[in-house]
Amino acid sequence: EVQLVESGGGLVKSGGSLRLSCAGSGFTLSSYSMNWVRQAPGKGLEWVSSISSLSNYIYYADSVKGRFTISRDNAKNSLYLQMNSLRAEDTAVYFCARDYMGGGGSCCGYWGQGTLVTVSS
Amino acid sequence: QSVLTQPPSASGTPGQRVTISCSGSSSNIGDNTVNWYQQLPGAAPKFLIYGNDQRPSGVPDRFSGSKSGTSASLAISGLQSEDEADYYCAAWDDSLNAYVFGTGTKVTVL
């Protein structure tokens, strides 16, 4: 069974940093592109970033470009999101999501339960 | 502001068929496949449709997707109370180099 478990969320002050982690199990992380998606309280889904299986293709939403960095450690079956220069508008539940199929282009077939990031001003 | 537009709400009685539209442009829906997600209250999203009209294993065949030009649709036939949820379309956007979600549609079972 595919499982994704996020951690690292919490309360941080505006301008601060936070690193989210996502541990995958039940599958081989190195075979799939991975994604971060967030949802602000009471709002819709917003894609944040994607990383290909070998980290050779990385994409970011304009809203986080230059502040967030996605990375992965396939040996540890883990995905990360380093978030710097955090703003109040980054407050959201952050979901880790695996592509449905290998080869990219099928975001987001499996989801974690999410981790809440709250940025206080 | 999302580049994929959905109606904010849709509703139907049990057993009815409900359709949700998703309007985009040539850089997203027009050039790429559409995926759909269901989000029950308080839960993580669930993958519902991929590649415009394909159902992942375990998704009931009451759910179907289609695409025409720069628009896509999700149909729920034989509406059930457990279908009450938010539904989102999504597609890759070649101009933005980003994956974009629709504005979301809340489905209510009357």
PDB file of N, CA and C in Angstrom, chain A residues 22-64:
ATOM      1  N   CYS A  22       8.680  14.425   3.597  1.00  0.00           N
ATOM      2  CA  CYS A  22       7.629  13.487   3.219  1.00  0.00           C
ATOM      3  C   CYS A  22       8.271  12.109   3.079  1.00  0.00           C
ATOM      4  N   ALA A  23       7.846  11.184   3.911  1.00  0.00           N
ATOM      5  CA  ALA A  23       8.387   9.836   3.867  1.00  0.00           C
ATOM      6  C   ALA A  23       7.442   8.926   3.098  1.00  0.00           C
ATOM      7  N   GLY A  24       7.981   8.273   2.092  1.00  0.00           N
ATOM      8  CA  GLY A  24       7.171   7.361   1.296  1.00  0.00           C
ATOM      9  C   GLY A  24       7.429   5.919   1.672  1.00  0.00           C
ATOM     10  N   SER A  25       6.394   5.101   1.580  1.00  0.00           N
ATOM     11  CA  SER A  25       6.539   3.668   1.816  1.00  0.00           C
ATOM     12  C   SER A  25       5.565   2.916   0.930  1.00  0.00           C
ATOM     13  N   GLY A  26       5.860   1.635   0.724  1.00  0.00           N
ATOM     14  CA  GLY A  26       4.987   0.819  -0.115  1.00  0.00           C
ATOM     15  C   GLY A  26       5.275   0.957  -1.596  1.00  0.00           C
ATOM     16  N   PHE A  27       6.315   1.712  -1.937  1.00  0.00           N
ATOM     17  CA  PHE A  27       6.697   1.872  -3.335  1.00  0.00           C
ATOM     18  C   PHE A  27       8.143   2.374  -3.380  1.00  0.00           C
ATOM     19  N   THR A  28       8.723   2.352  -4.579  1.00  0.00           N
ATOM     20  CA  THR A  28      10.086   2.837  -4.754  1.00  0.00           C
ATOM     21  C   THR A  28      10.053   4.266  -5.246  1.00  0.00           C
ATOM     22  N   LEU A  29      10.420   5.191  -4.366  1.00  0.00           N
ATOM     23  CA  LEU A  29      10.314   6.621  -4.669  1.00  0.00           C
ATOM     24  C   LEU A  29      11.046   6.989  -5.944  1.00  0.00           C
ATOM     25  N   SER A  30      12.173   6.345  -6.199  1.00  0.00           N
ATOM     26  CA  SER A  30      13.021   6.714  -7.340  1.00  0.00           C
ATOM     27  C   SER A  30      12.335   6.496  -8.695  1.00  0.00           C
ATOM     28  N   SER A  31      11.214   5.835  -8.708  1.00  0.00           N
ATOM     29  CA  SER A  31      10.523   5.553  -9.966  1.00  0.00           C
ATOM     30  C   SER A  31       9.474   6.594 -10.332  1.00  0.00           C
ATOM     31  N   TYR A  32       9.259   7.564  -9.446  1.00  0.00           N
ATOM     32  CA  TYR A  32       8.151   8.497  -9.655  1.00  0.00           C
ATOM     33  C   TYR A  32       8.544   9.954  -9.456  1.00  0.00           C
ATOM     34  N   SER A  33       7.908  10.829 -10.229  1.00  0.00           N
ATOM     35  CA  SER A  33       7.965  12.251  -9.940  1.00  0.00           C
ATOM     36  C   SER A  33       7.141  12.517  -8.695  1.00  0.00           C
ATOM     37  N   MET A  34       7.556  13.532  -7.947  1.00  0.00           N
ATOM     38  CA  MET A  34       6.880  13.872  -6.694  1.00  0.00           C
ATOM     39  C   MET A  34       6.493  15.347  -6.708  1.00  0.00           C
ATOM     40  N   ASN A  35       5.515  15.681  -5.882  1.00  0.00           N
ATOM     41  CA  ASN A  35       4.940  17.019  -5.909  1.00  0.00           C
ATOM     42  C   ASN A  35       4.591  17.526  -4.506  1.00  0.00           C
ATOM     43  N   TRP A  36       4.547  18.839  -4.388  1.00  0.00           N
ATOM     44  CA  TRP A  36       3.966  19.486  -3.212  1.00  0.00           C
ATOM     45  C   TRP A  36       2.789  20.326  -3.672  1.00  0.00           C
ATOM     46  N   VAL A  37       1.685  20.189  -2.948  1.00  0.00           N
ATOM     47  CA  VAL A  37       0.468  20.949  -3.217  1.00  0.00           C
ATOM     48  C   VAL A  37       0.013  21.538  -1.889  1.00  0.00           C
ATOM     49  N   ARG A  38      -0.487  22.763  -1.890  1.00  0.00           N
ATOM     50  CA  ARG A  38      -0.927  23.355  -0.628  1.00  0.00           C
ATOM     51  C   ARG A  38      -2.371  23.838  -0.726  1.00  0.00           C
ATOM     52  N   GLN A  39      -2.950  24.025   0.440  1.00  0.00           N
ATOM     53  CA  GLN A  39      -4.338  24.478   0.514  1.00  0.00           C
ATOM     54  C   GLN A  39      -4.465  25.429   1.686  1.00  0.00           C
ATOM     55  N   ALA A  40      -4.650  26.702   1.394  1.00  0.00           N
ATOM     56  CA  ALA A  40      -4.865  27.693   2.436  1.00  0.00           C
ATOM     57  C   ALA A  40      -6.221  27.437   3.100  1.00  0.00           C
ATOM     58  N   PRO A  41      -6.377  27.858   4.348  1.00  0.00           N
ATOM     59  CA  PRO A  41      -7.627  27.604   5.070  1.00  0.00           C
ATOM     60  C   PRO A  41      -8.846  28.082   4.295  1.00  0.00           C
ATOM     61  N   GLY A  42      -9.776  27.171   4.039  1.00  0.00           N
ATOM     62  CA  GLY A  42     -11.006  27.514   3.348  1.00  0.00           C
ATOM     63  C   GLY A  42     -10.867  27.791   1.864  1.00  0.00           C
ATOM     64  N   LYS A  43      -9.684  27.542   1.306  1.00  0.00           N
ATOM     65  CA  LYS A  43      -9.417  27.848  -0.110  1.00  0.00           C
ATOM     66  C   LYS A  43      -9.223  26.575  -0.918  1.00  0.00           C
ATOM     67  N   GLY A  44      -8.967  26.762  -2.209  1.00  0.00           N
ATOM     68  CA  GLY A  44      -8.772  25.639  -3.109  1.00  0.00           C
ATOM     69  C   GLY A  44      -7.344  25.121  -3.107  1.00  0.00           C
ATOM     70  N   LEU A  45      -7.113  24.130  -3.955  1.00  0.00           N
ATOM     71  CA  LEU A  45      -5.796  23.533  -4.069  1.00  0.00           C
ATOM     72  C   LEU A  45      -4.874  24.411  -4.912  1.00  0.00           C
ATOM     73  N   GLU A  46      -3.609  24.492  -4.491  1.00  0.00           N
ATOM     74  CA  GLU A  46      -2.603  25.244  -5.241  1.00  0.00           C
ATOM     75  C   GLU A  46      -1.351  24.384  -5.373  1.00  0.00           C
ATOM     76  N   TRP A  47      -0.979  24.070  -6.584  1.00  0.00           N
ATOM     77  CA  TRP A  47       0.265  23.349  -6.828  1.00  0.00           C
ATOM     78  C   TRP A  47       1.444  24.224  -6.453  1.00  0.00           C
ATOM     79  N   VAL A  48       2.454  23.629  -5.805  1.00  0.00           N
ATOM     80  CA  VAL A  48       3.611  24.385  -5.333  1.00  0.00           C
ATOM     81  C   VAL A  48       4.866  24.040  -6.141  1.00  0.00           C
ATOM     82  N   SER A  49       5.148  22.744  -6.275  1.00  0.00           N
ATOM     83  CA  SER A  49       6.400  22.367  -6.916  1.00  0.00           C
ATOM     84  C   SER A  49       6.377  20.893  -7.315  1.00  0.00           C
ATOM     85  N   SER A  50       7.160  20.559  -8.336  1.00  0.00           N
ATOM     86  CA  SER A  50       7.313  19.170  -8.774  1.00  0.00           C
ATOM     87  C   SER A  50       8.773  18.865  -9.031  1.00  0.00           C
ATOM     88  N   ILE A  51       9.152  17.613  -8.815  1.00  0.00           N
ATOM     89  CA  ILE A  51      10.522  17.170  -9.070  1.00  0.00           C
ATOM     90  C   ILE A  51      10.468  15.804  -9.741  1.00  0.00           C
ATOM     91  N   SER A  52      11.224  15.646 -10.814  1.00  0.00           N
ATOM     92  CA  SER A  52      11.227  14.382 -11.538  1.00  0.00           C
ATOM     93  C   SER A  52      11.980  13.316 -10.744  1.00  0.00           C
ATOM     94  N   SER A  53      11.876  12.093 -11.208  1.00  0.00           N
ATOM     95  CA  SER A  53      12.420  10.955 -10.458  1.00  0.00           C
ATOM     96  C   SER A  53      13.927  11.078 -10.196  1.00  0.00           C
ATOM     97  N   LEU A  54      14.657  11.643 -11.148  1.00  0.00           N
ATOM     98  CA  LEU A  54      16.101  11.778 -10.995  1.00  0.00           C
ATOM     99  C   LEU A  54      16.529  13.206 -10.683  1.00  0.00           C
ATOM    100  N   SER A  55      15.554  14.034 -10.332  1.00  0.00           N
ATOM    101  CA  SER A  55      15.804  15.435  -9.957  1.00  0.00           C
ATOM    102  C   SER A  55      16.316  16.292 -11.104  1.00  0.00           C
ATOM    103  N   ASN A  56      16.188  15.830 -12.327  1.00  0.00           N
ATOM    104  CA  ASN A  56      16.690  16.616 -13.447  1.00  0.00           C
ATOM    105  C   ASN A  56      15.654  17.611 -13.988  1.00  0.00           C
ATOM    106  N   TYR A  57      14.404  17.478 -13.569  1.00  0.00           N
ATOM    107  CA  TYR A  57      13.392  18.460 -13.937  1.00  0.00           C
ATOM    108  C   TYR A  57      12.719  18.924 -12.659  1.00  0.00           C
ATOM    109  N   ILE A  58      12.770  20.229 -12.412  1.00  0.00           N
ATOM    110  CA  ILE A  58      12.189  20.818 -11.213  1.00  0.00           C
ATOM    111  C   ILE A  58      11.392  22.044 -11.623  1.00  0.00           C
ATOM    112  N   TYR A  59      10.198  22.158 -11.092  1.00  0.00           N
ATOM    113  CA  TYR A  59       9.322  23.275 -11.427  1.00  0.00           C
ATOM    114  C   TYR A  59       8.736  23.865 -10.144  1.00  0.00           C
ATOM    115  N   TYR A  60       8.476  25.174 -10.196  1.00  0.00           N
ATOM    116  CA  TYR A  60       7.887  25.882  -9.066  1.00  0.00           C
ATOM    117  C   TYR A  60       6.760  26.792  -9.533  1.00  0.00           C
ATOM    118  N   ALA A  61       5.785  26.968  -8.660  1.00  0.00           N
ATOM    119  CA  ALA A  61       4.776  27.994  -8.892  1.00  0.00           C
ATOM    120  C   ALA A  61       5.448  29.358  -8.748  1.00  0.00           C
ATOM    121  N   ASP A  62       4.972  30.330  -9.502  1.00  0.00           N
ATOM    122  CA  ASP A  62       5.558  31.671  -9.428  1.00  0.00           C
ATOM    123  C   ASP A  62       5.501  32.227  -8.006  1.00  0.00           C
ATOM    124  N   SER A  63       4.470  31.849  -7.268  1.00  0.00           N
ATOM    125  CA  SER A  63       4.262  32.387  -5.922  1.00  0.00           C
ATOM    126  C   SER A  63       5.352  31.964  -4.935  1.00  0.00           C
ATOM    127  N   VAL A  64       6.113  30.912  -5.265  1.00  0.00           N
ATOM    128  CA  VAL A  64       7.144  30.432  -4.329  1.00  0.00           C
ATOM    129  C   VAL A  64       8.548  30.421  -4.949  1.00  0.00           C
TER     130      VAL A  64
END
